[in-house]
C-alpha positions as a printed NumPy array, in Angstrom:
array([[ 26.949, 107.853,  56.757],
       [ 29.892, 109.951,  57.813],
       [ 32.37 , 108.543,  60.373],
       [ 31.245, 111.124,  62.96 ],
       [ 27.664, 109.96 ,  62.741],
       [ 28.665, 106.321,  63.288],
       [ 27.886, 105.483,  66.965],
       [ 30.793, 103.03 ,  67.082],
       [ 33.166, 105.81 ,  66.178],
       [ 31.763, 108.044,  68.859],
       [ 32.154, 105.245,  71.398],
       [ 35.81 , 104.599,  70.692],
       [ 36.618, 108.289,  70.485],
       [ 34.951, 108.893,  73.809],
       [ 36.899, 106.046,  75.433],
       [ 40.139, 107.448,  74.065],
       [ 39.477, 110.886,  75.547],
       [ 38.626, 109.323,  78.901],
       [ 41.829, 107.297,  78.874],
       [ 43.861, 110.415,  78.012],
       [ 42.195, 112.342,  80.849],
       [ 42.997, 109.569,  83.321],
       [ 46.661, 109.508,  82.189],
       [ 46.974, 113.271,  82.601],
       [ 45.448, 113.077,  86.069],
       [ 47.859, 110.285,  87.076],
       [ 50.795, 112.343,  85.843],
       [ 49.695, 115.285,  87.979],
       [ 49.336, 113.074,  91.052],
       [ 52.726, 111.29 ,  90.544],
       [ 55.602, 112.876,  92.559],
       [ 58.034, 114.869,  90.426],
       [ 61.29 , 112.975,  89.707],
       [ 64.307, 114.526,  91.374],
       [ 67.047, 115.649,  88.993],
       [ 70.062, 113.304,  88.931],
       [ 72.569, 113.991,  91.71 ],
       [ 75.713, 115.669,  90.427],
       [ 79.081, 114.08 ,  91.12 ],
       [ 81.257, 115.694,  93.752],
       [ 84.621, 115.023,  95.364],
       [ 84.753, 113.335,  98.77 ],
       [ 88.028, 113.45 , 100.689],
       [ 89.396, 111.657, 103.71 ],
       [ 92.855, 111.967, 105.301],
       [ 94.813, 109.694, 107.633],
       [ 98.308, 109.225, 109.045],
       [ 99.674, 105.984, 107.538],
       [103.147, 104.542, 106.978],
       [104.575, 107.433, 108.962],
       [103.176, 109.96 , 106.493],
       [100.043, 111.927, 105.678],
       [ 97.713, 110.28 , 103.155],
       [ 94.793, 112.018, 101.442],
       [ 92.248, 110.005,  99.457],
       [ 89.661, 111.609,  97.164],
       [ 86.742, 109.812,  95.489],
       [ 84.495, 111.323,  92.812],
       [ 80.928, 110.039,  92.973],
       [ 77.288, 111.086,  92.849],
       [ 76.54 , 108.591,  95.656],
       [ 77.773, 109.836,  99.023],
       [ 77.25 , 106.468, 100.715],
       [ 79.347, 104.707,  98.065],
       [ 82.055, 107.38 ,  98.205],
       [ 82.54 , 107.174, 101.977],
       [ 82.439, 103.37 , 101.903],
       [ 85.106, 103.297,  99.202],
       [ 87.325, 105.795, 101.026],
       [ 87.159, 103.737, 104.215],
       [ 87.959, 100.581, 102.276],
       [ 90.949, 102.198, 100.551],
       [ 92.384, 103.459, 103.811],
       [ 91.87 , 100.069, 105.478],
       [ 93.744,  98.398, 102.625],
       [ 96.677, 100.778, 103.092],
       [ 96.681, 100.093, 106.834],
       [ 96.72 ,  96.355, 106.172],
       [ 99.75 ,  96.663, 103.912],
       [101.511,  98.848, 106.464],
       [101.057,  96.237, 109.204],
       [102.203,  93.493, 106.845],
       [105.368,  95.156, 105.531],
       [106.327,  97.873, 108.013],
       [109.96 ,  98.244, 109.054],
       [108.816,  99.476, 112.47 ],
       [105.85 ,  97.251, 113.344],
       [107.178,  94.353, 115.467],
       [104.461,  92.055, 114.07 ],
       [105.234,  92.662, 110.388],
       [106.722,  90.003, 108.148],
       [109.551,  92.343, 107.143],
       [110.616,  92.683, 110.78 ],
       [110.58 ,  88.891, 111.138],
       [112.827,  88.55 , 108.059],
       [115.265,  91.029, 109.599],
       [115.202,  89.373, 113.018],
       [116.126,  85.995, 111.517],
       [118.875,  87.297, 109.213],
       [121.804,  84.877, 109.247],
       [119.682,  82.287, 111.082],
       [117.017,  80.85 , 108.769],
       [114.628,  81.687, 105.924],
       [111.222,  83.156, 106.742],
       [108.06 ,  81.955, 105.021],
       [105.977,  84.979, 104.051],
       [102.639,  85.619, 102.367],
       [102.642,  85.377,  98.572],
       [101.896,  89.1  ,  98.45 ],
       [105.003,  89.973, 100.452],
       [107.143,  87.535,  98.475],
       [105.98 ,  89.017,  95.171],
       [106.59 ,  92.584,  96.329],
       [110.151,  91.778,  97.447],
       [110.762,  89.977,  94.172],
       [109.659,  93.066,  92.235],
       [112.023,  95.265,  94.258],
       [114.939,  93.013,  93.3  ],
       [113.999,  93.342,  89.614],
       [114.066,  97.131,  89.95 ],
       [117.425,  96.857,  91.733],
       [118.796,  94.903,  88.764],
       [117.251,  97.362,  86.287],
       [118.835, 100.335,  88.053],
       [122.22 ,  98.732,  88.618],
       [121.604,  98.654,  92.36 ],
       [120.701, 102.335,  92.649],
       [117.446, 101.151,  94.206],
       [118.244,  98.628,  96.949],
       [115.947,  97.517,  99.796],
       [118.974,  96.295, 101.768],
       [120.01 ,  99.932, 102.301],
       [118.627,  99.395, 105.815],
       [121.688,  97.208, 106.503],
       [123.838, 100.327, 106.479],
       [125.076, 101.883, 109.674],
       [123.387, 105.13 , 110.682],
       [126.226, 107.626, 110.488],
       [124.328, 110.749, 109.428],
       [121.901, 113.056, 111.175],
       [119.505, 114.793, 108.797],
       [118.647, 117.677, 111.089],
       [118.636, 120.546, 108.528],
       [121.661, 122.028, 110.261],
       [125.163, 122.907, 109.068],
       [127.705, 120.202, 109.948],
       [131.467, 120.799, 110.065],
       [132.316, 117.833, 107.817],
       [131.237, 114.454, 106.484],
       [132.225, 111.278, 108.367],
       [135.712, 109.984, 107.46 ],
       [135.952, 107.686, 104.439],
       [136.755, 104.547, 106.445],
       [133.596, 104.986, 108.519],
       [131.55 , 105.484, 105.383],
       [132.985, 102.361, 103.712],
       [132.26 , 100.252, 106.793],
       [128.706, 101.567, 106.937],
       [127.693,  99.814, 103.69 ],
       [129.521,  96.506, 104.133],
       [126.282,  94.506, 104.559],
       [124.325,  96.246, 101.804],
       [123.702,  94.236,  98.631],
       [120.417,  93.339,  96.975],
       [122.074,  90.336,  95.281],
       [122.469,  88.692,  98.702],
       [118.706,  88.377,  99.271],
       [117.688,  84.739,  98.764],
       [114.164,  83.929,  97.57 ],
       [112.647,  80.449,  97.461],
       [109.628,  80.46 ,  95.153],
       [108.438,  76.985,  96.185],
       [108.448,  77.802,  99.897],
       [107.579,  81.538,  99.533],
       [110.527,  82.22 , 101.824],
       [112.997,  85.093, 102.125],
       [116.448,  84.754, 103.644],
       [119.085,  87.339, 104.511],
       [122.319,  85.335, 104.799],
       [124.294,  87.693, 107.048],
       [123.531,  88.654, 110.626],
       [122.862,  92.362, 110.79 ],
       [121.392,  92.479, 107.289],
       [118.037,  94.218, 107.037],
       [115.554,  95.108, 104.339],
       [113.272,  98.134, 104.339],
       [110.502,  98.507, 101.759],
       [110.011, 102.213, 102.486],
       [111.189, 103.148,  98.994],
       [108.237, 101.367,  97.396],
       [105.674, 100.711, 100.132],
       [103.703, 103.95 ,  99.872],
       [103.348, 103.499,  96.143],
       [102.241,  99.908,  96.639],
       [ 99.721, 100.994,  99.264],
       [ 98.288, 103.661,  96.968],
       [ 98.069, 101.195,  94.077],
       [ 96.216,  98.586,  96.121],
       [ 93.888, 101.188,  97.637],
       [ 92.973, 102.516,  94.174],
       [ 92.209,  98.975,  93.003],
       [ 89.88 ,  98.437,  95.962],
       [ 88.072, 101.717,  95.299],
       [ 87.692, 101.002,  91.573],
       [ 86.186,  97.585,  92.309],
       [ 83.596,  99.272,  94.518],
       [ 82.539, 101.467,  91.616],
       [ 84.525, 104.696,  92.024],
       [ 85.124, 105.884,  88.464],
       [ 87.357, 108.837,  89.381],
       [ 89.699, 109.588,  92.229],
       [ 93.038, 110.891,  93.427],
       [ 95.164, 109.273,  96.126],
       [ 98.164, 111.076,  97.616],
       [100.527, 109.257,  99.929],
       [102.995, 111.976, 100.945],
       [103.882, 112.865,  97.355],
       [103.018, 109.509,  95.798],
       [100.016, 110.589,  93.713],
       [ 97.826, 108.371,  91.572],
       [ 94.693, 109.626,  89.813],
       [ 92.138, 108.05 ,  87.538],
       [ 88.976, 109.14 ,  85.779],
       [ 87.965, 112.782,  85.972],
       [ 87.217, 115.539,  88.439],
       [ 83.547, 116.324,  89.206],
       [ 83.447, 118.977,  86.458],
       [ 84.766, 116.479,  83.896],
       [ 88.26 , 117.935,  83.688],
       [ 91.486, 116.022,  84.163],
       [ 93.507, 116.244,  87.358],
       [ 96.099, 118.987,  87.765],
       [ 99.188, 117.889,  89.707],
       [101.701, 120.453,  90.964],
       [105.444, 119.87 ,  91.341],
       [107.035, 121.776,  94.198],
       [109.986, 124.127,  94.021],
       [112.776, 122.934,  96.36 ],
       [114.271, 126.428,  96.551],
       [110.976, 127.886,  97.787],
       [109.088, 125.458, 100.013],
       [105.297, 125.408,  99.601],
       [105.557, 126.968,  96.144],
       [105.147, 125.366,  92.719],
       [107.684, 125.177,  89.901],
       [105.514, 123.402,  87.304],
       [102.368, 121.352,  86.85 ],
       [100.851, 118.575,  84.768],
       [ 97.304, 117.787,  83.653],
       [ 96.841, 114.019,  83.779],
       [ 94.437, 111.122,  84.246],
       [ 95.068, 107.424,  84.886],
       [ 98.673, 108.197,  85.784],
       [100.953, 108.338,  88.786],
       [103.008, 111.438,  89.547],
       [105.505, 110.616,  92.287],
       [108.003, 113.106,  93.719],
       [110.984, 112.593,  96.016],
       [113.028, 115.462,  97.404],
       [115.925, 116.039,  99.763],
       [114.67 , 119.427, 100.912],
       [112.947, 118.163, 104.068],
       [115.496, 115.705, 105.51 ],
       [119.027, 116.99 , 104.988],
       [122.097, 118.594, 106.477],
       [124.68 , 120.885, 104.908],
       [128.464, 120.913, 104.816],
       [130.135, 124.016, 103.47 ],
       [126.819, 125.195, 102.061],
       [126.207, 121.98 , 100.106],
       [123.017, 119.975, 100.698],
       [123.182, 116.298, 101.67 ],
       [119.779, 114.603, 101.647],
       [118.49 , 111.437, 103.282],
       [118.671, 109.238, 100.167],
       [121.906, 107.248, 100.466],
       [123.873, 105.872,  97.544],
       [124.03 , 102.16 ,  98.483],
       [127.29 , 101.723,  96.546],
       [129.259, 104.463,  98.271],
       [127.503, 105.083, 101.586],
       [127.41 , 108.821, 100.919],
       [124.18 , 110.803, 100.48 ],
       [123.157, 111.098,  96.839],
       [124.044, 114.521,  95.465],
       [123.35 , 116.532,  92.337],
       [119.56 , 116.626,  92.606],
       [117.075, 118.359,  94.874],
       [113.9  , 116.809,  93.455],
       [112.873, 113.894,  91.215],
       [109.373, 113.379,  89.775],
       [108.377, 110.203,  87.93 ],
       [105.26 , 110.017,  85.71 ],
       [103.916, 106.616,  84.646],
       [100.766, 104.469,  84.946],
       [102.15 , 102.352,  87.835],
       [102.468, 104.284,  91.099],
       [104.41 , 101.449,  92.733],
       [107.052, 101.474,  89.996],
       [107.21 , 105.273,  90.07 ],
       [107.821, 105.194,  93.828],
       [110.887, 103.004,  93.37 ],
       [112.245, 104.804,  90.317],
       [112.378, 108.216,  91.982],
       [114.954, 106.915,  94.486],
       [116.919, 105.201,  91.709],
       [117.116, 108.408,  89.667],
       [118.143, 110.343,  92.766],
       [121.098, 108.003,  93.299],
       [122.08 , 107.864,  89.615],
       [122.045, 111.64 ,  89.223],
       [120.622, 113.804,  86.432],
       [122.37 , 112.371,  83.377],
       [122.377, 108.654,  84.204],
       [119.013, 108.878,  85.941],
       [117.218, 110.47 ,  83.   ],
       [119.111, 108.094,  80.709],
       [117.498, 105.195,  82.582],
       [114.033, 106.767,  82.264],
       [114.528, 107.38 ,  78.547],
       [115.042, 103.636,  78.069],
       [111.759, 102.705,  79.785],
       [108.543, 102.578,  77.794],
       [105.682, 104.652,  79.189],
       [107.794, 106.333,  81.889],
       [108.744, 110.031,  82.036],
       [110.605, 112.123,  84.582],
       [111.537, 115.652,  85.517],
       [114.315, 116.568,  87.924],
       [115.518, 119.739,  89.598],
       [119.27 , 119.936,  90.055],
       [121.25 , 121.355,  92.953],
       [121.721, 124.585,  91.009],
       [117.973, 124.93 ,  90.353],
       [117.854, 123.774,  86.741],
       [114.772, 121.797,  85.637],
       [115.488, 118.876,  83.287],
       [113.008, 116.497,  81.651],
       [113.14 , 113.119,  79.928],
       [112.493, 112.955,  76.202],
       [108.944, 113.788,  75.13 ],
       [107.744, 115.222,  78.449],
       [105.969, 118.586,  78.291],
       [105.692, 120.55 ,  81.548],
       [103.557, 123.578,  82.292],
       [105.969, 125.936,  84.004],
       [104.953, 128.836,  86.171],
       [106.152, 132.226,  84.98 ],
       [108.714, 132.475,  87.772],
       [110.299, 129.154,  86.835],
       [112.888, 128.641,  84.108],
       [111.778, 126.495,  81.146],
       [112.656, 122.813,  81.375],
       [115.519, 121.41 ,  79.331],
       [115.38 , 117.931,  77.808],
       [118.149, 115.451,  78.522],
       [119.008, 112.997,  75.782],
       [120.075, 109.445,  76.656],
       [123.837, 109.052,  76.978],
       [125.56 , 107.637,  73.904],
       [126.917, 104.111,  74.064],
       [130.671, 103.89 ,  74.582]])
């Protein structure tokens, strides 16, 4: 007997066709699956730490993106209240108020941040110094032409209380003490970078795989843009505000820029910016812009001020000695210089960057 003539075969074949028909019917009745949502960039801005912050999160989940952006901004606000030079309730203000009186017990977070600033001060030979706030305010950075600089005696007196070595830390008590009345610390040179770093950590923990945070020129980006490309970061041209001199394509890096082209005055046509040399009391000169590139946005935020004070040769010499850190600077005469190994994408109108080798040992 052939298999077709076998009634058992016909039975099982018929059941199989019925089962197939039922599956096809179920498939037609089942709702069609929506295509996966494509990632897009979500952005939120806020005024924090006296500056404009813009946070961007890349996600295919709008609820997650907005939740992460709110969390990042809240974290930055928290740090601002904790360490602000202007907020009367901050721990930094309390340290300053009790200078020359007694040590102040602070949160471990604040203690650790101050300790890191002192390490950067030592690394830079005091070019970065949070006690710069102890200096007398003898300059007005009003973008106007002034007849002259203050006399040398006034300038010398203005920095008499400055000195990062004077700051006393007690690790056991988590206390900070400024031994002289009138001494003050100000974390402004590192606080925006610290705020951006902590905000990015919060957003990553919530599941944001790509983002860009910009705290008034302190930029940190990670992951990719919605189209899968890396982030493109522009570096401004001090000679032509709101224009670009060069750009970088990066990911998982900080690109932090400081410039003296917004807060300055001039004397005899020479620019004097708001970054003060803590050793001399005079505004740092020789540079119009400093950009630091490295994985740590907090470190980059401090190093840009240090390089500004050290000047082009010593400043880039310092960067060349640091592993994983690069820099580009624009000098007073408009020349673009870079640390060893850094490749910039220059716009056609800009002159090509020149590398600066580390200074030879004496």
